[in-house]
Coordinates of C-alpha atoms (C1' of nucleotides) in Angstrom, one line a residue:
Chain K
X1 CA 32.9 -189.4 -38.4
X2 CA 35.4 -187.8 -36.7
X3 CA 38.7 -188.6 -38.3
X4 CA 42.5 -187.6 -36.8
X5 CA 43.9 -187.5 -39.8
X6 CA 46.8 -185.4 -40.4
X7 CA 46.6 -184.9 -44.5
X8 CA 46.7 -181.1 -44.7
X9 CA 42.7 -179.5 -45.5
X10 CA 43.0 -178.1 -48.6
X11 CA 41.9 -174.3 -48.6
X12 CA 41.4 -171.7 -51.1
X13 CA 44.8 -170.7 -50.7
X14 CA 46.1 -174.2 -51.8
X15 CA 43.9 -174.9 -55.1
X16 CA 44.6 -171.2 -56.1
X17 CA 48.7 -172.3 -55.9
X18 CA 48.5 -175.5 -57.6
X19 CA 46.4 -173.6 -60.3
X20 CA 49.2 -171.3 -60.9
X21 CA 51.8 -174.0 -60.7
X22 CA 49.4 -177.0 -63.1
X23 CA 48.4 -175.0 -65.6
X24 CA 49.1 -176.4 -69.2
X25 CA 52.8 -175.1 -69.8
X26 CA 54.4 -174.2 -66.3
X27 CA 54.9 -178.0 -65.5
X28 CA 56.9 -178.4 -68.7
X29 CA 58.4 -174.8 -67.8
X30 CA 59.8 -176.0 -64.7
X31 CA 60.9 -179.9 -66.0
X32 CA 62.8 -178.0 -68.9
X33 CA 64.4 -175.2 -66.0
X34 CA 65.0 -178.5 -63.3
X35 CA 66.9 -180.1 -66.1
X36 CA 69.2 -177.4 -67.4
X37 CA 69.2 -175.3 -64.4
X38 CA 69.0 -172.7 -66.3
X39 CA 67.9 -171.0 -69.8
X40 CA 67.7 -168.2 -72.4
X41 CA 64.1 -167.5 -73.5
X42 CA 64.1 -168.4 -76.5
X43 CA 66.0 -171.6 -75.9
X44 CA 63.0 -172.0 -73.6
X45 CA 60.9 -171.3 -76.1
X46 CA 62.4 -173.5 -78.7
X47 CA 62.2 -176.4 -76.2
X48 CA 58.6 -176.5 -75.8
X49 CA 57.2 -176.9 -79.3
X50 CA 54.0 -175.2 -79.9
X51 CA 54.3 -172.6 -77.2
X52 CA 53.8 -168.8 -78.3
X53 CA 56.3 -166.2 -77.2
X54 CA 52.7 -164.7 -75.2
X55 CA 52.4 -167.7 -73.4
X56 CA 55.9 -168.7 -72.7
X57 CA 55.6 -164.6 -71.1
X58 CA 53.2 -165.1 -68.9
X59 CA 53.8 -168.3 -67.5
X60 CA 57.3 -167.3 -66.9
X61 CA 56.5 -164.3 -65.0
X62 CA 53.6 -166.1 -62.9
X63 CA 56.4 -168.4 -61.8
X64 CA 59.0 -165.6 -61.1
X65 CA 55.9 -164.1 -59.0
X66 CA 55.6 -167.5 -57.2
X67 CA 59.4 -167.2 -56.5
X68 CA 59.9 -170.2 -58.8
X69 CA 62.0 -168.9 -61.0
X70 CA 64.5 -166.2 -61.0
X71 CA 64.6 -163.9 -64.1
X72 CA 68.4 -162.5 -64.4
X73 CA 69.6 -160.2 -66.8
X74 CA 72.7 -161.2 -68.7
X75 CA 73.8 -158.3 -70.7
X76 CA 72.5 -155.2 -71.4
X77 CA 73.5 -154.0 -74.9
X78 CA 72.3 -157.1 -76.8
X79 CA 69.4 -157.7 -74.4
X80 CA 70.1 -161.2 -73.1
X81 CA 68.2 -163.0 -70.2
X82 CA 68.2 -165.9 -68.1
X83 CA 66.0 -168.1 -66.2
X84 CA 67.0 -169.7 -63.4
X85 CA 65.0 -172.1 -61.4
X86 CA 64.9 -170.6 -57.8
X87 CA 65.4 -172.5 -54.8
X88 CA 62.2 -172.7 -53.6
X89 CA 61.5 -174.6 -57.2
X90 CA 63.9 -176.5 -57.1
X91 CA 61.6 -178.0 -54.3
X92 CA 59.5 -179.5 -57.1
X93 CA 62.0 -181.4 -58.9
X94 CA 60.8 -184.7 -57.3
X95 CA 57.5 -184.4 -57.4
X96 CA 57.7 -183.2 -61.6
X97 CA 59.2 -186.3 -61.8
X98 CA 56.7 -188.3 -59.7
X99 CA 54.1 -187.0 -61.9
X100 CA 55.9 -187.9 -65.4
X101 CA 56.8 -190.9 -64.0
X102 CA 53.4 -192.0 -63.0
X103 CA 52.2 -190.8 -66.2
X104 CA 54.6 -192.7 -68.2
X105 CA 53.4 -196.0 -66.0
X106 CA 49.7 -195.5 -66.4
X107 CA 49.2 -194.3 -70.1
X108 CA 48.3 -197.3 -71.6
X109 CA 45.7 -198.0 -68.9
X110 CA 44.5 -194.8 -68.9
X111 CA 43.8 -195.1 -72.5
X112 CA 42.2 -198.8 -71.8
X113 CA 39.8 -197.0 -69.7
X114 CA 38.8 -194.4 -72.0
X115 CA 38.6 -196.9 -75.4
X116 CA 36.1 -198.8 -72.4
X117 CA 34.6 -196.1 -71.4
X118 CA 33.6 -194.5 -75.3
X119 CA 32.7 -198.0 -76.4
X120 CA 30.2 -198.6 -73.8
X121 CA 28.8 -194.8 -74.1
X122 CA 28.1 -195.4 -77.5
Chain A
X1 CA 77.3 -182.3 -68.4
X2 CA 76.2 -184.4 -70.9
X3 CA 73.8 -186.6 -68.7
X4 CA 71.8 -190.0 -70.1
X5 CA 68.8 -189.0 -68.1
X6 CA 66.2 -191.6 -68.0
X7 CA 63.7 -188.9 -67.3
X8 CA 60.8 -189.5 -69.4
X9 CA 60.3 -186.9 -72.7
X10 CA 57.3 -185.1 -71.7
X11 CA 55.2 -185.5 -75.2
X12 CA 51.6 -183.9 -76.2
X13 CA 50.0 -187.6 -74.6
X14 CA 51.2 -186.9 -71.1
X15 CA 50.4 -183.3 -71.6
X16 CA 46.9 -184.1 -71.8
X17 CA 47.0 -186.7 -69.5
X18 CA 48.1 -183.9 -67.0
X19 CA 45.3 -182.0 -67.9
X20 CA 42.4 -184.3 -67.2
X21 CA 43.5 -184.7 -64.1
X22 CA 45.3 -181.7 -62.5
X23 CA 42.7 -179.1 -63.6
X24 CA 40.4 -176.8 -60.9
X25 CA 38.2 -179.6 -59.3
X26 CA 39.5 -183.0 -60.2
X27 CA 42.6 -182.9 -57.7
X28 CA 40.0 -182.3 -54.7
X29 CA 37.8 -184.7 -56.0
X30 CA 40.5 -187.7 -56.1
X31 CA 41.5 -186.3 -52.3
X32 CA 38.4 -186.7 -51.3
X33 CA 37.9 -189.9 -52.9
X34 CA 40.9 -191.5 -52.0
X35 CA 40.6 -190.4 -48.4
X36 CA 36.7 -191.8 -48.0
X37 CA 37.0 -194.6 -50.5
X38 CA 33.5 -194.3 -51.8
X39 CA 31.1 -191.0 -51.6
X40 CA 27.8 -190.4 -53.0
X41 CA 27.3 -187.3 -55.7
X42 CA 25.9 -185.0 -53.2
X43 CA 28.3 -186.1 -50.1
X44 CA 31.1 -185.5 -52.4
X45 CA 28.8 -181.9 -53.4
X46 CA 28.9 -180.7 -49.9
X47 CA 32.2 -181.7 -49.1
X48 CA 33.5 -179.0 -52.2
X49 CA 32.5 -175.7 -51.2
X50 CA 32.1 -173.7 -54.1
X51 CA 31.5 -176.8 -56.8
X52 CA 28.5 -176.5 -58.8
X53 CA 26.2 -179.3 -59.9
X54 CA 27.8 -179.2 -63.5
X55 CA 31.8 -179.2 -62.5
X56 CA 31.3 -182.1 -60.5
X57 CA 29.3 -183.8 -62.9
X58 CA 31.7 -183.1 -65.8
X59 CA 34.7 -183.8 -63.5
X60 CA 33.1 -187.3 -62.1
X61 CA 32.8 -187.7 -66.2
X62 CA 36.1 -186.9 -67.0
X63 CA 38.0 -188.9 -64.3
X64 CA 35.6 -191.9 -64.5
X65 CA 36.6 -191.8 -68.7
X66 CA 39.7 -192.0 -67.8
X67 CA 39.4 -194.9 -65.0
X68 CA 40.1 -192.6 -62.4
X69 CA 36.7 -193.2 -60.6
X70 CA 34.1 -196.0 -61.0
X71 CA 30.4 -195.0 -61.0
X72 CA 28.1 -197.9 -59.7
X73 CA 24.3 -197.5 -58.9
X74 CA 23.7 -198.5 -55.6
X75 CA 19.8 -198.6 -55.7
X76 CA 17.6 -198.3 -58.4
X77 CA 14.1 -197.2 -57.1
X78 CA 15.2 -194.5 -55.0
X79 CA 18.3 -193.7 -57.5
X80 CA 21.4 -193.8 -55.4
X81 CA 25.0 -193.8 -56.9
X82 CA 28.3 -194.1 -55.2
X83 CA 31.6 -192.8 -56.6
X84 CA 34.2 -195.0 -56.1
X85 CA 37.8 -194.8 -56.2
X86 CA 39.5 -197.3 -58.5
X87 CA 42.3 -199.2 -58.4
X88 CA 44.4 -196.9 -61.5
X89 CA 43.5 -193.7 -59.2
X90 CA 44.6 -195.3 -56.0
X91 CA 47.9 -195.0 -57.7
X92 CA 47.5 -191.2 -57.4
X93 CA 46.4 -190.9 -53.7
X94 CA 50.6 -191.0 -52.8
X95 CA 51.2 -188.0 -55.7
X96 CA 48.5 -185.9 -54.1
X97 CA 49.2 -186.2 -50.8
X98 CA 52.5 -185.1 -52.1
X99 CA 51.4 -182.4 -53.8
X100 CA 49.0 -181.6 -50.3
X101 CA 51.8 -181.4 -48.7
X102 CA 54.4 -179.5 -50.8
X103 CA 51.9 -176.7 -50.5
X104 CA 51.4 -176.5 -47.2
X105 CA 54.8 -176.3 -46.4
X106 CA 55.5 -173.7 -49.3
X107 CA 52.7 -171.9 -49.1
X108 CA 54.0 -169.2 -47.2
X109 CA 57.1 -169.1 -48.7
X110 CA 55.5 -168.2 -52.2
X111 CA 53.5 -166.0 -50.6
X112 CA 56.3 -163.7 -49.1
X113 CA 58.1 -164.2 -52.8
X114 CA 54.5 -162.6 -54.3
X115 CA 55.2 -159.6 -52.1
X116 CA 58.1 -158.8 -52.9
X117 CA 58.1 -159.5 -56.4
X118 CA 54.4 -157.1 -56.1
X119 CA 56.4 -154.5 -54.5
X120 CA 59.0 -154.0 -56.6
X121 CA 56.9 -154.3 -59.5
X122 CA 54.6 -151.2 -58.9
Chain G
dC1 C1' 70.7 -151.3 -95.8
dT2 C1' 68.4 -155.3 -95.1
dC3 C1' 67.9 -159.6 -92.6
dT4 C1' 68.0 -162.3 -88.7
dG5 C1' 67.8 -163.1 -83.8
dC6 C1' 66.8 -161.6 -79.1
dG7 C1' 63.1 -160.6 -75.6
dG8 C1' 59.4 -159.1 -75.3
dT9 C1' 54.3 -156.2 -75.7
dT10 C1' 49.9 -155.5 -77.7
dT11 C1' 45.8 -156.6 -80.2
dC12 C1' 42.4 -159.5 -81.8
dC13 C1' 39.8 -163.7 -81.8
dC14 C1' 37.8 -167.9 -80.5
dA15 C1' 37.0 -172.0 -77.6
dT16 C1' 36.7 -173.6 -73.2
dG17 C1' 35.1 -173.4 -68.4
dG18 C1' 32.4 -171.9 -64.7
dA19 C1' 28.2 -169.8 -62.8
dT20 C1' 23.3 -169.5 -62.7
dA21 C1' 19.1 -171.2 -63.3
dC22 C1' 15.6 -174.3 -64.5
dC23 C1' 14.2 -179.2 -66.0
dT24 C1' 13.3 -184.3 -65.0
dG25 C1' 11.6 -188.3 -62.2
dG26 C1' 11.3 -190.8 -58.3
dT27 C1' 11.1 -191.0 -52.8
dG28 C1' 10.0 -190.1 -48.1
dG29 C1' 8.1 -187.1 -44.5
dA30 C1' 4.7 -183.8 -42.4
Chain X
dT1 C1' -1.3 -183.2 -50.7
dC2 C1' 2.7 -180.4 -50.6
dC3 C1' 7.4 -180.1 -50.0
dA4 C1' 12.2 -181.2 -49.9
dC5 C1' 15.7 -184.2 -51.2
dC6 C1' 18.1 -187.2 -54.2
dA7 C1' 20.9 -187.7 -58.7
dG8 C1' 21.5 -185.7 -62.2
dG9 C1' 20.6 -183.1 -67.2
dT10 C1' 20.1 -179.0 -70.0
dA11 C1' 20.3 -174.1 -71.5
dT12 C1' 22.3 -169.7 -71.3
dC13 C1' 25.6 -166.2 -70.2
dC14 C1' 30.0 -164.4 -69.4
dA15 C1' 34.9 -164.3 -68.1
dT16 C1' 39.1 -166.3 -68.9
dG17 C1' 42.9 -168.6 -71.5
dG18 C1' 45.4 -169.4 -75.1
dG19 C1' 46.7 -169.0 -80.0
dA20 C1' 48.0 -166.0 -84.1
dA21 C1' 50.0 -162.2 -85.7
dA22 C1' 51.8 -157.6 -85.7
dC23 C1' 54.9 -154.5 -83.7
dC24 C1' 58.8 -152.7 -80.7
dG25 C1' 63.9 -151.5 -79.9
dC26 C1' 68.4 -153.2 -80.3
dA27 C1' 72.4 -155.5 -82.2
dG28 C1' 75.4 -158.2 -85.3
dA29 C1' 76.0 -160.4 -90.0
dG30 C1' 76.1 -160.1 -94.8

DNA sequence: CTCTGCGGTTTCCCATGGATACCTGGTGGA
DNA sequence: TCCACCAGGTATCCATGGGAAACCGCAGAG
């Protein structure tokens, strides 16, 4: 039973990160910011339809916390701010797009599987 | 700057694709899977610290809707089960090893970027 | 002066998810 | 016989998450 593998134990530490990072909007946060570099909030907002300003909020700022994103402020006197995506989130990029990819491969099976899987349960 | 990107439009379907599989317990349970091949309910139990009886039933649900997992009874007098990996969520084993890794090698650079941003918050 | 847009904050509310605990029903061991 | 283990199911409670909507100051347009 004793294995040498080298794929990385995941801890406590890990699953709390990739909860902060896979929660329902910060993966479409980050696609949108990896895309465009960088955006207004409302732009943001506007992008991701059905999002409420309260979300969009706090998602953004648990990804500036992560050092995902970098909040800048544009101009004072009309407030205007930007979101940039931050180096270290840039990091992502290819793995966002290995997940949307591999979505947009296995959809339809995915949805074989559960028409299977409902038909037999009931 | 006007780029034809072929990058998929991330619609509501992929959405909750996404969130079948990347919520708080199925991510270990397809690592553990795809590492092991096939586990039994309580093997795969112990191997989860922290899981309780229900999450691991409703995940082994959810993922074997979706044709993530196959569920075959092994033995009927004494009731045995085995969770198997299928073929559709061998495709994932590369994306979360991925993902594995990403946060091991980040981890400690979010973790400095949640300091600071900590400190300069309060 | 009102209306809109910007970038939020706050409050309320509800559905979901997780934890805890107790149920089955069969098996093998002391 | 009693007990623990297996593979779950069910009931209940509670915390959290996310949506809806109101409100905030500020600025430019009409």
């Amino acid at each position: 039973m004793q294995e040498t593998d080298d794929r990385p134990v995941i801890t406590g530490k890990h699953r709390e990160l990739l909860d902060q990072l896979l929660d329902k909007w910060s993966l479409q946060v980050l696609d949108r910011l990896c895309e465009q570099g960088s955006l207004r909030f409302n732009e943001l907002r506007r992008s991701l339809p059905g999002i409420t300003q309260k979300s969009l909020t706090v998602t953004l700022r648990r990804l500036e916390r992560n050092g995902m994103v970098e909040r800048v402020v544009v101009s004072d006197r009309p407030v205007a701010v930007e979101y940039r995506i931050a180096p270290i989130g840039r990091t992502l990029q290819d793995l966002i797009d290995a997940l949307l990819l591999w979505t947009t491969a296995n959809l339809a099976g995915v949805e074989r599987a559960r028409a299977r899987f409902d038909e037999a349960g009931s």
